[in-house]
Amino acid sequence: GFDIMPASLRLTDAMRTLTRPTDLYWISEALQEIRGYDIIMLDTAAAITPISLNAIIASTALLIPVTPEYLPVTGAEQTYHTLQTLKKRIGVNLNHVYFLLTNVWQQRGTHRRFVQYLRQKYFHKVLQTFIRTDTALTMTRADGTNIYDHQPESRGATDYNHAANELSNLLGITRQREPIAQQPKLDAGTNETDTQAQAFLDRLGSA
């Protein structure tokens, strides 16, 4: 089984009080008192804040979700470079950092090109599994249930199952390695032109 501890709006007020260097370690210190769990997952906002820095410092692995579009890819790369800086300056113990491609529209040339860019630049740090677009994932349940309660066989649920299996294999937290699901290949394509995506990729290539 598992336990869930939801966040609170009071975290916004608490974040304003985290001003000292030692305040970056309060999650690490709190986790040292917790027993009986094989793995603890912390879900944070994408922005680098005192709370997300606390989570990063307390973690040994990090998963960066990224939609293959201009702004999300730029933000994901900034997060990755921030992590590298933290590892050098304060010795963050992040042994595993991975990207998870989400909301991927396979027919969109822009998405295929950004997927190709990330895979070529970060290689094995990009999970083989990607999460395809699925309307079932966008439906918010007021009763607190989720996609596995209502549409467990949907494309989105299936993709997240496969991503969880792949990540478990990479982190060595499964007793038996699960095979990675085969998904359609995302080739860059040549029949569609997207000037924003191409300009971004050209700029990165010349940097």
Short mmCIF file of C-alpha atoms in Angstrom, two decimals:
data_model
loop_
_atom_site.label_atom_id
_atom_site.label_comp_id
_atom_site.label_asym_id
_atom_site.label_seq_id
_atom_site.Cartn_x
_atom_site.Cartn_y
_atom_site.Cartn_z
CA GLY A 1 0.00 0.00 0.00
CA PHE A 2 0.92 3.65 0.04
CA ASP A 3 0.19 6.85 1.92
CA ILE A 4 -0.46 10.31 0.46
CA MET A 5 0.22 13.58 2.26
CA PRO A 6 -1.46 16.44 0.33
CA ALA A 7 -0.03 19.93 0.19
CA SER A 8 -1.62 22.98 1.79
CA LEU A 9 -2.01 26.61 0.82
CA ARG A 10 -0.17 27.38 4.04
CA LEU A 11 3.02 26.30 2.29
CA THR A 12 2.91 29.62 0.43
CA ASP A 13 3.14 31.48 3.72
CA ALA A 14 5.80 29.10 5.03
CA MET A 15 7.91 29.62 1.92
CA ARG A 16 8.26 33.33 2.71
CA THR A 17 9.96 32.46 6.00
CA LEU A 18 12.62 30.24 4.39
CA THR A 19 15.34 32.86 4.09
CA ARG A 20 18.37 31.32 5.85
CA PRO A 21 20.78 28.90 4.13
CA THR A 22 19.96 26.24 6.71
CA ASP A 23 16.28 26.46 5.72
CA LEU A 24 17.08 24.44 2.60
CA TYR A 25 17.48 21.29 4.68
CA TRP A 26 14.24 21.09 6.68
CA ILE A 27 12.74 18.38 4.43
CA SER A 28 15.96 16.35 4.64
CA GLU A 29 15.93 16.61 8.41
CA ALA A 30 12.24 15.67 8.61
CA LEU A 31 12.70 12.60 6.40
CA GLN A 32 15.41 11.26 8.71
CA GLU A 33 12.70 10.74 11.33
CA ILE A 34 10.43 8.72 8.99
CA ARG A 35 10.61 4.92 8.97
CA GLY A 36 8.79 2.10 7.21
CA TYR A 37 8.82 3.30 3.59
CA ASP A 38 10.75 1.82 0.66
CA ILE A 39 10.45 4.99 -1.38
CA ILE A 40 9.18 8.53 -0.78
CA MET A 41 8.07 10.72 -3.70
CA LEU A 42 7.88 14.51 -3.52
CA ASP A 43 5.84 16.37 -6.14
CA THR A 44 6.78 20.04 -6.50
CA ALA A 45 6.07 22.95 -8.79
CA ALA A 46 8.27 23.32 -11.83
CA ALA A 47 9.67 26.64 -10.62
CA ILE A 48 12.80 26.70 -8.47
CA THR A 49 11.56 27.92 -5.08
CA PRO A 50 12.79 27.40 -1.49
CA ILE A 51 10.34 24.49 -1.18
CA SER A 52 11.38 22.82 -4.44
CA LEU A 53 15.04 23.31 -3.49
CA ASN A 54 14.29 21.57 -0.20
CA ALA A 55 12.81 18.64 -2.11
CA ILE A 56 15.76 18.48 -4.51
CA ILE A 57 18.33 18.52 -1.72
CA ALA A 58 16.46 15.76 0.11
CA SER A 59 16.22 13.52 -2.99
CA THR A 60 18.49 10.98 -4.64
CA ALA A 61 16.55 10.91 -7.93
CA LEU A 62 14.64 13.50 -9.92
CA LEU A 63 12.11 13.17 -12.75
CA ILE A 64 11.53 16.24 -14.93
CA PRO A 65 8.27 16.08 -16.92
CA VAL A 66 8.45 18.04 -20.17
CA THR A 67 6.06 18.62 -23.05
CA PRO A 68 8.03 18.73 -26.33
CA GLU A 69 7.35 22.40 -27.06
CA TYR A 70 9.43 25.57 -26.97
CA LEU A 71 8.74 26.98 -23.48
CA PRO A 72 8.50 23.64 -21.61
CA VAL A 73 11.77 22.41 -23.15
CA THR A 74 13.51 25.69 -22.28
CA GLY A 75 12.24 25.46 -18.68
CA ALA A 76 13.21 21.81 -18.32
CA GLU A 77 16.74 22.54 -19.50
CA GLN A 78 17.05 25.44 -17.07
CA THR A 79 15.99 23.11 -14.26
CA TYR A 80 18.56 20.54 -15.36
CA HIS A 81 21.38 23.11 -15.43
CA THR A 82 20.32 24.43 -12.02
CA LEU A 83 20.67 20.90 -10.68
CA GLN A 84 24.19 20.64 -12.04
CA THR A 85 25.07 23.91 -10.30
CA LEU A 86 23.59 22.68 -7.01
CA LYS A 87 25.59 19.46 -7.24
CA LYS A 88 28.82 21.44 -7.61
CA ARG A 89 28.15 24.10 -4.97
CA ILE A 90 26.42 22.24 -2.14
CA GLY A 91 26.95 18.61 -3.03
CA VAL A 92 23.37 17.58 -3.79
CA ASN A 93 23.19 13.78 -3.77
CA LEU A 94 21.21 13.39 -7.01
CA ASN A 95 22.40 10.14 -8.54
CA HIS A 96 19.60 9.88 -11.10
CA VAL A 97 18.06 12.69 -13.19
CA TYR A 98 15.63 11.82 -15.98
CA PHE A 99 13.26 13.56 -18.37
CA LEU A 100 9.75 12.21 -18.97
CA LEU A 101 8.10 13.37 -22.20
CA THR A 102 4.44 14.16 -21.56
CA ASN A 103 1.42 15.25 -23.59
CA VAL A 104 3.14 14.08 -26.77
CA TRP A 105 1.15 14.49 -29.96
CA GLN A 106 2.77 12.03 -32.33
CA GLN A 107 1.37 13.59 -35.49
CA ARG A 108 2.75 17.05 -34.73
CA GLY A 109 6.06 17.76 -36.45
CA THR A 110 7.05 20.27 -33.75
CA HIS A 111 6.76 17.60 -31.08
CA ARG A 112 8.78 15.09 -33.09
CA ARG A 113 11.62 17.57 -33.59
CA PHE A 114 11.81 18.54 -29.92
CA VAL A 115 11.73 14.86 -28.91
CA GLN A 116 14.61 14.20 -31.29
CA TYR A 117 16.54 17.18 -29.88
CA LEU A 118 16.17 16.02 -26.25
CA ARG A 119 17.10 12.43 -27.05
CA GLN A 120 20.18 13.46 -29.03
CA LYS A 121 21.39 15.86 -26.34
CA TYR A 122 20.56 13.91 -23.16
CA PHE A 123 20.61 10.30 -24.46
CA HIS A 124 19.71 7.82 -21.70
CA LYS A 125 18.47 10.60 -19.41
CA VAL A 126 15.27 10.75 -21.48
CA LEU A 127 12.96 7.85 -20.66
CA GLN A 128 12.13 5.62 -23.60
CA THR A 129 8.49 5.70 -22.59
CA PHE A 130 6.55 8.87 -23.42
CA ILE A 131 3.06 9.93 -22.36
CA ARG A 132 0.75 10.46 -25.34
CA THR A 133 -2.07 12.97 -25.41
CA ASP A 134 -5.25 11.51 -23.97
CA THR A 135 -8.45 13.33 -23.04
CA ALA A 136 -8.91 10.88 -20.17
CA LEU A 137 -5.91 12.48 -18.44
CA THR A 138 -7.47 15.96 -18.55
CA MET A 139 -10.64 15.00 -16.66
CA THR A 140 -10.51 16.23 -13.06
CA ARG A 141 -12.43 14.09 -10.59
CA ALA A 142 -14.18 16.07 -7.86
CA ASP A 143 -14.57 12.91 -5.79
CA GLY A 144 -10.79 12.41 -5.56
CA THR A 145 -10.65 9.39 -7.86
CA ASN A 146 -8.25 9.12 -10.78
CA ILE A 147 -7.82 7.66 -14.24
CA TYR A 148 -7.09 4.19 -12.86
CA ASP A 149 -10.49 4.15 -11.16
CA HIS A 150 -12.43 5.12 -14.28
CA GLN A 151 -10.38 4.30 -17.40
CA PRO A 152 -7.54 1.96 -16.38
CA GLU A 153 -7.18 0.66 -19.94
CA SER A 154 -6.91 4.10 -21.52
CA ARG A 155 -3.87 5.22 -23.44
CA GLY A 156 -2.81 7.67 -20.72
CA ALA A 157 -3.09 5.11 -17.91
CA THR A 158 -1.19 2.54 -19.97
CA ASP A 159 1.62 4.99 -20.77
CA TYR A 160 2.03 6.01 -17.13
CA ASN A 161 2.15 2.35 -16.10
CA HIS A 162 4.93 1.74 -18.59
CA ALA A 163 6.80 4.87 -17.47
CA ALA A 164 6.58 3.74 -13.84
CA ASN A 165 7.97 0.32 -14.77
CA GLU A 166 10.85 1.86 -16.72
CA LEU A 167 11.73 4.28 -13.93
CA SER A 168 11.56 1.48 -11.34
CA ASN A 169 13.99 -0.54 -13.44
CA LEU A 170 16.40 2.39 -13.74
CA LEU A 171 16.31 3.10 -10.01
CA GLY A 172 16.62 -0.56 -9.07
CA ILE A 173 13.53 -0.58 -6.87
CA THR A 174 11.84 -3.60 -8.47
CA ARG A 175 12.56 -7.22 -7.68
CA GLN A 176 12.26 -8.24 -11.31
CA ARG A 177 13.02 -6.04 -14.30
CA GLU A 178 9.95 -5.31 -16.37
CA PRO A 179 10.24 -5.11 -20.19
CA ILE A 180 9.93 -1.62 -21.65
CA ALA A 181 6.76 -1.23 -23.68
CA GLN A 182 7.15 -0.67 -27.41
CA GLN A 183 5.64 2.62 -28.55
CA PRO A 184 5.47 4.15 -32.05
CA LYS A 185 8.74 5.83 -33.02
CA LEU A 186 8.81 9.61 -33.05
CA ASP A 187 10.89 10.55 -36.08
CA ALA A 188 11.65 14.19 -36.73
CA GLY A 189 9.80 14.18 -40.05
CA THR A 190 10.48 16.36 -43.08
CA ASN A 191 7.05 17.30 -44.42
CA GLU A 192 6.09 19.87 -41.80
CA THR A 193 7.81 23.16 -41.00
CA ASP A 194 7.60 24.96 -37.69
CA THR A 195 9.72 28.12 -37.66
CA GLN A 196 9.72 28.55 -33.89
CA ALA A 197 10.93 25.02 -33.25
CA GLN A 198 13.51 25.16 -36.02
CA ALA A 199 14.86 28.55 -34.89
CA PHE A 200 15.19 27.22 -31.34
CA LEU A 201 17.05 24.11 -32.48
CA ASP A 202 19.32 26.13 -34.79
CA ARG A 203 20.18 28.53 -31.95
CA LEU A 204 21.01 25.68 -29.59
CA GLY A 205 23.13 24.00 -32.22
CA SER A 206 25.27 27.11 -32.69
CA ALA A 207 25.63 27.86 -28.97
#
